[in-house]
mmCIF file of C-alpha atoms in Angstrom:
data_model
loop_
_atom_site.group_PDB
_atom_site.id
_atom_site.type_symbol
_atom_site.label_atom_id
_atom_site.label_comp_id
_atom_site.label_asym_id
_atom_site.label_seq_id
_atom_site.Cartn_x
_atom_site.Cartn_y
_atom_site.Cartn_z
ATOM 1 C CA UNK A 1202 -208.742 36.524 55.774
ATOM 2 C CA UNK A 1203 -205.263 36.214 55.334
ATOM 3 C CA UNK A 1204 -205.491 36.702 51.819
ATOM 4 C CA UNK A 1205 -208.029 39.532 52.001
ATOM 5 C CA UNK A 1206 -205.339 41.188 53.725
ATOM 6 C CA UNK A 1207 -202.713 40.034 51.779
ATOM 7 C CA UNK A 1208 -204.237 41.659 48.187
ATOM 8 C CA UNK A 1209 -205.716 44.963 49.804
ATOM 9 C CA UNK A 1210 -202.595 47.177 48.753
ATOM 10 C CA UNK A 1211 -202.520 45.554 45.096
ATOM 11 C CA UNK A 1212 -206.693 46.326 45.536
ATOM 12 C CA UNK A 1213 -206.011 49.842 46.718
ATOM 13 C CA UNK A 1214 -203.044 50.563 44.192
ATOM 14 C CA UNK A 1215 -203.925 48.921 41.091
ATOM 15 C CA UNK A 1216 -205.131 51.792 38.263
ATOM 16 C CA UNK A 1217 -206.258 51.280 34.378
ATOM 17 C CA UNK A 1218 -204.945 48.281 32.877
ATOM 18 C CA UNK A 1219 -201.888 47.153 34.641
ATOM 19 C CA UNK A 1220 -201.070 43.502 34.953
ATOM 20 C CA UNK A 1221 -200.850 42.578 38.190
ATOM 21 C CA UNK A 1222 -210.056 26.897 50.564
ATOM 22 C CA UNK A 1223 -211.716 25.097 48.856
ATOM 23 C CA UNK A 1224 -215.293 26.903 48.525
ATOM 24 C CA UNK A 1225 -217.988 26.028 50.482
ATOM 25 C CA UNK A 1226 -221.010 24.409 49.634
ATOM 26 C CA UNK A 1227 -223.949 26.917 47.527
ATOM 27 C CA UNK A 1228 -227.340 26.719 47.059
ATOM 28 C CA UNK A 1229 -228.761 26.337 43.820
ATOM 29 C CA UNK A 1230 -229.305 29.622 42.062
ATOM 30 C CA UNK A 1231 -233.021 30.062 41.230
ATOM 31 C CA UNK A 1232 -235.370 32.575 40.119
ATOM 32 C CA UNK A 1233 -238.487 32.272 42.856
ATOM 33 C CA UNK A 1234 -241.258 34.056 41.589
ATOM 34 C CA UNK A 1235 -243.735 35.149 43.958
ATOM 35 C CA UNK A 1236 -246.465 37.626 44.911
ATOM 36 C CA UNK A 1237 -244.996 40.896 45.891
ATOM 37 C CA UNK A 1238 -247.204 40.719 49.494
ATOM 38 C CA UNK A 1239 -245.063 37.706 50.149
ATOM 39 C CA UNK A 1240 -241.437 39.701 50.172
ATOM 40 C CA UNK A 1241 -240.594 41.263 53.433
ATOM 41 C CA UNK A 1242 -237.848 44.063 52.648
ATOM 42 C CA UNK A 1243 -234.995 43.210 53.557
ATOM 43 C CA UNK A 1244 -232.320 45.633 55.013
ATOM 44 C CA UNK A 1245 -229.222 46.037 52.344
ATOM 45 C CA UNK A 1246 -226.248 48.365 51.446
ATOM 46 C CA UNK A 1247 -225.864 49.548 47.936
ATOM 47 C CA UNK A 1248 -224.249 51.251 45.074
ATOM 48 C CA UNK A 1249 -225.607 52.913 41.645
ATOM 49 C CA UNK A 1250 -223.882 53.432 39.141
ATOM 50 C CA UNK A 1251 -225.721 54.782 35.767
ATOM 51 C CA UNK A 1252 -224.849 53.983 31.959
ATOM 52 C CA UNK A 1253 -223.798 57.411 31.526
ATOM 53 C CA UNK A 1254 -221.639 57.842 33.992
ATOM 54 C CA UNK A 1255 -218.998 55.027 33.136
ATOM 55 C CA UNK A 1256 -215.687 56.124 32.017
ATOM 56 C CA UNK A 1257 -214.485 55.661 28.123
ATOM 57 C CA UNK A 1258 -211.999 54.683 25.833
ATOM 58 C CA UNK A 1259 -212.125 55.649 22.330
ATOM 59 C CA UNK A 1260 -209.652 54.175 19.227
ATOM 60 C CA UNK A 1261 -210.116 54.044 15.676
ATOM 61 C CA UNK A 1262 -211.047 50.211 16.416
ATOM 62 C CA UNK A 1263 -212.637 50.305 19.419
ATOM 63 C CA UNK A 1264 -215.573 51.642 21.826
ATOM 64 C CA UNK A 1265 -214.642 50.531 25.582
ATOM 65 C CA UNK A 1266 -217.135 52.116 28.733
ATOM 66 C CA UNK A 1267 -215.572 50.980 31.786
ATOM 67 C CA UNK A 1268 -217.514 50.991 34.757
ATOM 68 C CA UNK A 1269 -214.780 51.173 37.082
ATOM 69 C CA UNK A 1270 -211.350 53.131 36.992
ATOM 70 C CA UNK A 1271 -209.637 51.200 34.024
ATOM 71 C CA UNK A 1272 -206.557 52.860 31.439
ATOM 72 C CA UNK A 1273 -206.887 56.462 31.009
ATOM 73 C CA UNK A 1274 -209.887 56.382 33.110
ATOM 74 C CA UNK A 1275 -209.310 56.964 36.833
ATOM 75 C CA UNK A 1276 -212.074 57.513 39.595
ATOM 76 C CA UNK A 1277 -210.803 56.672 43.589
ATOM 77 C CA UNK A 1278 -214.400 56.431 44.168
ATOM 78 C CA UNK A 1279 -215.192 53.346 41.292
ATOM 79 C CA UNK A 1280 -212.310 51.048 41.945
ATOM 80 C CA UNK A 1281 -214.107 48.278 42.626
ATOM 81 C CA UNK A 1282 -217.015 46.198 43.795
ATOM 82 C CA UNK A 1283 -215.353 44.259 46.826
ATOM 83 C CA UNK A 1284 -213.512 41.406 44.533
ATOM 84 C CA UNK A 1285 -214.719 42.889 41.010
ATOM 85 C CA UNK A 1286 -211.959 44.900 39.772
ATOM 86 C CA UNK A 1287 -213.151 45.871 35.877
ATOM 87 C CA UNK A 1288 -216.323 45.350 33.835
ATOM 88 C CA UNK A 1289 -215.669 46.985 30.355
ATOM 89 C CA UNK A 1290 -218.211 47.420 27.803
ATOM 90 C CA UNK A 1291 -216.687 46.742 24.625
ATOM 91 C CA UNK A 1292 -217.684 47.320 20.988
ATOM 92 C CA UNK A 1293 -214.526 46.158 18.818
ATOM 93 C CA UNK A 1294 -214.923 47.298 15.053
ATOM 94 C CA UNK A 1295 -214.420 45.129 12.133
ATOM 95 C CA UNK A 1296 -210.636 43.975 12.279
ATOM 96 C CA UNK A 1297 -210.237 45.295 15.087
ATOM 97 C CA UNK A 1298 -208.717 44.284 18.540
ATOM 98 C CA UNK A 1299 -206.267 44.382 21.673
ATOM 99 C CA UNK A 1300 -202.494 43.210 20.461
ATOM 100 C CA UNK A 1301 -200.778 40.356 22.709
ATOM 101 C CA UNK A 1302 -200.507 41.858 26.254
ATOM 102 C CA UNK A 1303 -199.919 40.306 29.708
ATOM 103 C CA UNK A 1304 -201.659 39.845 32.890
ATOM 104 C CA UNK A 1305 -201.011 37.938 35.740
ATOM 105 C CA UNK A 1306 -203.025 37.330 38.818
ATOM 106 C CA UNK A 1307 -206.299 37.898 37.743
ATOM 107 C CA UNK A 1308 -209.593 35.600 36.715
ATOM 108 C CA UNK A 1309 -210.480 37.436 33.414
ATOM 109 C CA UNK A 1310 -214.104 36.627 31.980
ATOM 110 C CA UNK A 1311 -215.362 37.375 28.550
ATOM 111 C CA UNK A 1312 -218.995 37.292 27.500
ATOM 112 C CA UNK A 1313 -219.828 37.374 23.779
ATOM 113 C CA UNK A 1314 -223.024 39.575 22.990
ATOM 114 C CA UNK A 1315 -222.525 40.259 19.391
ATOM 115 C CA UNK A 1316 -220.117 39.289 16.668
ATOM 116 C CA UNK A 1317 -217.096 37.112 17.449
ATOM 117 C CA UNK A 1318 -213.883 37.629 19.035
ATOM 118 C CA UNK A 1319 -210.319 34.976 18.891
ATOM 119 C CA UNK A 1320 -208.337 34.140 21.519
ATOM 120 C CA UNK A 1321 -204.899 33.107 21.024
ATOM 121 C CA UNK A 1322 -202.441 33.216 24.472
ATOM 122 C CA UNK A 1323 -198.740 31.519 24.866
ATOM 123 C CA UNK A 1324 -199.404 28.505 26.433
ATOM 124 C CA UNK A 1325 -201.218 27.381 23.670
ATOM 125 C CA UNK A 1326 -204.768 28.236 24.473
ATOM 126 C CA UNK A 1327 -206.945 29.658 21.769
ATOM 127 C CA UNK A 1328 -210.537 29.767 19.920
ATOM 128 C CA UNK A 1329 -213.235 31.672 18.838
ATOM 129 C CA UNK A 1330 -216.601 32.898 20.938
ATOM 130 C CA UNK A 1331 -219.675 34.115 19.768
ATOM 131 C CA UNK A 1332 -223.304 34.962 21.357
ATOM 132 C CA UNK A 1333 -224.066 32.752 24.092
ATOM 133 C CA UNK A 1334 -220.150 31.574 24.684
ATOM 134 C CA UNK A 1335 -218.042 32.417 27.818
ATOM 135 C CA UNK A 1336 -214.342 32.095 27.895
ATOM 136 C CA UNK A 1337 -212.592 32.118 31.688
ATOM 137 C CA UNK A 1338 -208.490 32.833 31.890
ATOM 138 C CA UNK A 1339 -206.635 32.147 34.474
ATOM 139 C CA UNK A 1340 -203.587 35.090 34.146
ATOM 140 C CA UNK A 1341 -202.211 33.056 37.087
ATOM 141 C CA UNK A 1342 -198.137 33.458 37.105
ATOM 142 C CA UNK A 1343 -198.210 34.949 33.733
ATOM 143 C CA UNK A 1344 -199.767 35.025 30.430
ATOM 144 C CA UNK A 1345 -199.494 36.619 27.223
ATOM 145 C CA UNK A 1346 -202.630 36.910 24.779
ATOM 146 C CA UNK A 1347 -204.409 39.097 21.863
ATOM 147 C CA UNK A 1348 -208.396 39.500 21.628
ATOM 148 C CA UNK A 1349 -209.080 40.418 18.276
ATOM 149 C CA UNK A 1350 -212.773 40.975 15.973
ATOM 150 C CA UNK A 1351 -213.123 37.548 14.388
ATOM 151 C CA UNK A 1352 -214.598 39.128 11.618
ATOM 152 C CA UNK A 1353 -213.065 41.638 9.234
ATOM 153 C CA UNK A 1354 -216.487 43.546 8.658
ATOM 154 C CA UNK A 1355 -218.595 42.909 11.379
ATOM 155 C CA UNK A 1356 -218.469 44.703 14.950
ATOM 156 C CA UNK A 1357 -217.860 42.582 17.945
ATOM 157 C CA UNK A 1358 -219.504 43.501 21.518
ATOM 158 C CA UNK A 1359 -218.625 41.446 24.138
ATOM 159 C CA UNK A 1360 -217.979 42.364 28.440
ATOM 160 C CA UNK A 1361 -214.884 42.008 29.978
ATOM 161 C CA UNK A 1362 -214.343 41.030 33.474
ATOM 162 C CA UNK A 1363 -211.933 40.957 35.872
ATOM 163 C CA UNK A 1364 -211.918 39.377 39.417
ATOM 164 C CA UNK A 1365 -209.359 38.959 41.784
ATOM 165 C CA UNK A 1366 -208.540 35.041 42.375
ATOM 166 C CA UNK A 1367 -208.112 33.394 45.746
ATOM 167 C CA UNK A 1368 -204.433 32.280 45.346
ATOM 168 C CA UNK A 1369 -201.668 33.914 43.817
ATOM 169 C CA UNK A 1370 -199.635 32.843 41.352
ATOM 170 C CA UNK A 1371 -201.757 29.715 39.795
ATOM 171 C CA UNK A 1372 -201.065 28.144 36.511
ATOM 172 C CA UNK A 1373 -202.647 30.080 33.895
ATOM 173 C CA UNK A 1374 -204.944 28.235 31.594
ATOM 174 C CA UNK A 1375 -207.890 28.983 29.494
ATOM 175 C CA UNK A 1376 -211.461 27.667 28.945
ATOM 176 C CA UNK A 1377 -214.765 28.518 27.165
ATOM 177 C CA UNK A 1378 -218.350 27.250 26.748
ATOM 178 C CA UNK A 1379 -221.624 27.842 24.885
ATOM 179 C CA UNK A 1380 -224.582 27.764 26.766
ATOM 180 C CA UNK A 1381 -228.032 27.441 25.833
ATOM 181 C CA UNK A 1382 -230.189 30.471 25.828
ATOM 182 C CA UNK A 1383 -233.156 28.603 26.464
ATOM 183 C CA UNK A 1384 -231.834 28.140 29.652
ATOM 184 C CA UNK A 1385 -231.910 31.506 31.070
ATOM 185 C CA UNK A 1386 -235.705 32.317 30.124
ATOM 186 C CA UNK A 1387 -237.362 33.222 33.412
ATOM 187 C CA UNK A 1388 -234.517 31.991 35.482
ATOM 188 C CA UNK A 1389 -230.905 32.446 36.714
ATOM 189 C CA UNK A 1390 -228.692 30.724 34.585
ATOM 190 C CA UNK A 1391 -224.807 30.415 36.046
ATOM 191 C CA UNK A 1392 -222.391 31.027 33.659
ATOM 192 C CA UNK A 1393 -218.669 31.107 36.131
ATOM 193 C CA UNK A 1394 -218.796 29.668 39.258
ATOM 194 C CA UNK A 1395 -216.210 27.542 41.656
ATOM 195 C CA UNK A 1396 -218.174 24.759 41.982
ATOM 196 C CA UNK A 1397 -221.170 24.386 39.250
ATOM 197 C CA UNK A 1398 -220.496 21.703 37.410
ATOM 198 C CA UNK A 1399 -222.507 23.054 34.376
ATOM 199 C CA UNK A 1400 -220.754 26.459 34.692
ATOM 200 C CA UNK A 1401 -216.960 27.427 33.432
ATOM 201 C CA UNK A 1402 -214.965 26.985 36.938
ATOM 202 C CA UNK A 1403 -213.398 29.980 38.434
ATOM 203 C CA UNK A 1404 -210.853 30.536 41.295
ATOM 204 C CA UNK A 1405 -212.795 32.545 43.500
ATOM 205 C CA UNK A 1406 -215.659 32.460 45.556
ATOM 206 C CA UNK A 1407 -217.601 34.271 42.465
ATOM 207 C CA UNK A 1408 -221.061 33.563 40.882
ATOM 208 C CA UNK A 1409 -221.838 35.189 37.311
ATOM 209 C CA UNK A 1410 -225.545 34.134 36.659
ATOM 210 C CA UNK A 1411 -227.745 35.773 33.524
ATOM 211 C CA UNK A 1412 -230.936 35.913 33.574
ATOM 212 C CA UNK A 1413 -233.985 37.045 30.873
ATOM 213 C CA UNK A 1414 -236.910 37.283 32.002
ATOM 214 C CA UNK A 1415 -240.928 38.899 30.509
ATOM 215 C CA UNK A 1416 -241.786 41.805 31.296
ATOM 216 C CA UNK A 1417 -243.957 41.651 34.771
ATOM 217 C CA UNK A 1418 -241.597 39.335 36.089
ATOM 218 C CA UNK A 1419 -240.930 39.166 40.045
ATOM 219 C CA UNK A 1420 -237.622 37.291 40.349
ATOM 220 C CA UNK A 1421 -235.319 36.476 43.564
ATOM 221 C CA UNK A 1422 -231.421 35.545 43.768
ATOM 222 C CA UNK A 1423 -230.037 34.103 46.708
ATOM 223 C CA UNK A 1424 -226.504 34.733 47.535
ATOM 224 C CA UNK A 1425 -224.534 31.182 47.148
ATOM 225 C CA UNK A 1426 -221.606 32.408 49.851
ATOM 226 C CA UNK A 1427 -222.274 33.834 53.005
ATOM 227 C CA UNK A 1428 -221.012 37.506 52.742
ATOM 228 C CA UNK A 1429 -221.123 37.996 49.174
ATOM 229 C CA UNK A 1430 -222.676 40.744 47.355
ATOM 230 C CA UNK A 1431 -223.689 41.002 43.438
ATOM 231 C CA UNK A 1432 -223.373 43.797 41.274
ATOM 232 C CA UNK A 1433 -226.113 43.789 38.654
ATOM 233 C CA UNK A 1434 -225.635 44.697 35.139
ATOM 234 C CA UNK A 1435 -228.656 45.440 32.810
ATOM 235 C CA UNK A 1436 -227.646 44.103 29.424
ATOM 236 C CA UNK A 1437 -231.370 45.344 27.884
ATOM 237 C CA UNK A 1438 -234.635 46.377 28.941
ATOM 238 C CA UNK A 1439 -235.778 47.899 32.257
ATOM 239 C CA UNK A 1440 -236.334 46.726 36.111
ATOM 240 C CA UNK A 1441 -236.269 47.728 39.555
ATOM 241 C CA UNK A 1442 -234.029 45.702 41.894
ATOM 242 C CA UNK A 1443 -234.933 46.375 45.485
ATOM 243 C CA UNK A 1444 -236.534 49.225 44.921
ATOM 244 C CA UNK A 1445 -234.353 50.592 42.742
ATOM 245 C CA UNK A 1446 -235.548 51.672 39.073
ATOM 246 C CA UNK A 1447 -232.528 50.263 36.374
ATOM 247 C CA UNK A 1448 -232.080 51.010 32.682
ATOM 248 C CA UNK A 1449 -229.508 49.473 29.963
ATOM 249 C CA UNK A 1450 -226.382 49.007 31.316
ATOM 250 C CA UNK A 1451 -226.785 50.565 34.595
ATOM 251 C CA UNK A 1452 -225.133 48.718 37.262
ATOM 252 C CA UNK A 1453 -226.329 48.156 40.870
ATOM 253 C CA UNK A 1454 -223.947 46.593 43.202
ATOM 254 C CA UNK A 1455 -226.362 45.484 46.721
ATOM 255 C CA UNK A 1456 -224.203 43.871 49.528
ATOM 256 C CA UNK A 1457 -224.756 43.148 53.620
ATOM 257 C CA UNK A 1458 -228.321 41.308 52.681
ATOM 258 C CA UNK A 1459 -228.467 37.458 51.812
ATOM 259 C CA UNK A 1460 -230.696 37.738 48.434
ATOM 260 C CA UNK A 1461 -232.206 40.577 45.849
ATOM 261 C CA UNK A 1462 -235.513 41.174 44.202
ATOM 262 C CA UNK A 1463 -235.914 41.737 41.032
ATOM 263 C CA UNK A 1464 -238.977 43.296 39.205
ATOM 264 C CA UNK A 1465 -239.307 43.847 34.918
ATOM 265 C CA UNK A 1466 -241.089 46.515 33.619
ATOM 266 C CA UNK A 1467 -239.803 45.713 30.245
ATOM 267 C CA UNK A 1468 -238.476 42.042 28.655
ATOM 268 C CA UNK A 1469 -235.225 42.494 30.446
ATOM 269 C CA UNK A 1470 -231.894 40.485 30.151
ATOM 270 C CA UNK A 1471 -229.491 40.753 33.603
ATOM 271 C CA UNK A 1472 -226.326 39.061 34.689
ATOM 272 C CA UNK A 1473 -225.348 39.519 38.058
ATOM 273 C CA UNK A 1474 -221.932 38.804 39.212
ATOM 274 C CA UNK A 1475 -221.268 37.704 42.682
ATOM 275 C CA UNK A 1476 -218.488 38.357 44.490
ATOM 276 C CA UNK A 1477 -216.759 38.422 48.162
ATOM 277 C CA UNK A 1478 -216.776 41.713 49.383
ATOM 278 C CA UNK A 1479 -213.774 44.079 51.199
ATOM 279 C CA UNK A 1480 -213.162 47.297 52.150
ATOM 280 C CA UNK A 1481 -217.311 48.018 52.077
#
């Protein structure tokens, strides 16, 4: 709690792109698929926000929709998702990309879709991610790095995250990881998380699981900390999610409940991110 209360004005204050316990034990994440008469609702608290609704940023080299307030694009009411801060939508054209920059204080999460993109920082981290590779920085006390389209030619589409960490002022460092799509087909796979041994480790009490699953599909995620909530992102296809009908790259953030339910009407791909939740 202390720290809760210790970030809320940085939380509060933070706009666009400005730089700045050990976890408990979670459950396995799972998809659980069974008959719909088996699922008592379950009551919850949630947000919508649609694909055409995000905010944008437009360059010669780049496409960014930002689903909460982020550079030029400012919204009181989309600051956040308790501990998310920024999920951008990125489509970086050939040769394209972001120029060293800093950050501090911030877990920052990048998911390849298309393409590839290079990371180079100053403390000597670097490499290249394509689809089906995560990279996780730790901005920490300080870092310096450039994103750039590892192709001359070719677009690169990738997500950009950004949670808030449990401790300030860590040593920054950098990681990344491919993982096998195979993996994901009709389940949860986890992607970040603090304490997942097969996931890329993060410093927060945060989950980021993908999913793709048939159409038809009844699906359930359990929440791996009390408290949490997950926002969910629709990277393709179409679902409800307690109820709630969700197209590409809508987002659906459900707190105050300990699990979702998730039902395709289309071959769907999803990645939820879970998070600790404040000022809900």
């Amino acid at each position: 709690m202390k720290y809760l209360f210790a970030i809320l004005p940085l939380l509060l204050s933070i706009g666009g792109c400005q730089p700045g316990q050990k976890p408990a034990a979670a459950a396995p994440a799972a998809a659980m698929v069974q008959p719909a008469a088996a699922r008592a609702p379950q009551p919850f608290k949630s947000v919508l926000h649609k694909a055409e609704t995000r905010g944008e940023t437009r360059a010669s080299w780049l496409l960014g929709k930002h689903t909460f307030s982020f550079n030029r694009y400012y919204d009181p009411d989309r600051m956040n998702f308790g501990l998310l801060r920024v999920l951008n939508d990125d489509h970086i054209a050939g040769g394209g990309g972001f120029p060293t920059h800093p950050h501090e204080n911030m877990e920052i999460v990048t998911i390849q879709l298309e393409g590839g993109l290079a990371h180079r920082d100053n403390t000597g981290g670097s490499g290249t991610i394509r689809p089906n590779e995560v990279q996780v920085m730790t901005a920490g006390t300080g870092v310096q790095h450039s994103e750039v389209n590892a192709s001359a030619t070719e677009a690169s589409k990738l997500l950009q995250i950004w949670v808030f960490p449990n401790e300030m002022g860590l040593t920054p460092r950098y990681d990344q990881k491919r993982f096998d799509p195979a993996k994901r087909q009709g389940r949860w796979q986890a992607l970040v998380s603090p304490n997942d041994p097969e996931a890329l480790r993060i410093h927060q009490n945060a989950v980021f699981s993908r999913g793709d699953f048939p159409s038809g599909t009844a699906a359930r995620y359990d929440m791996q900390f009390p408290g949490n909530g997950v926002y969910a992102f629709i990277l393709s296809g179409a679902c409800r999610i307690n109820g709630q009908p969700l197209q590409a790259r809508d987002g659906f953030g459900v707190w105050d409940t300990g699990h979702i339910e998730v039902e395709t009407a289309a071959d769907t791909e999803i990645l939820l991110i879970e998070v600790p939740m404040i000022n809900r």
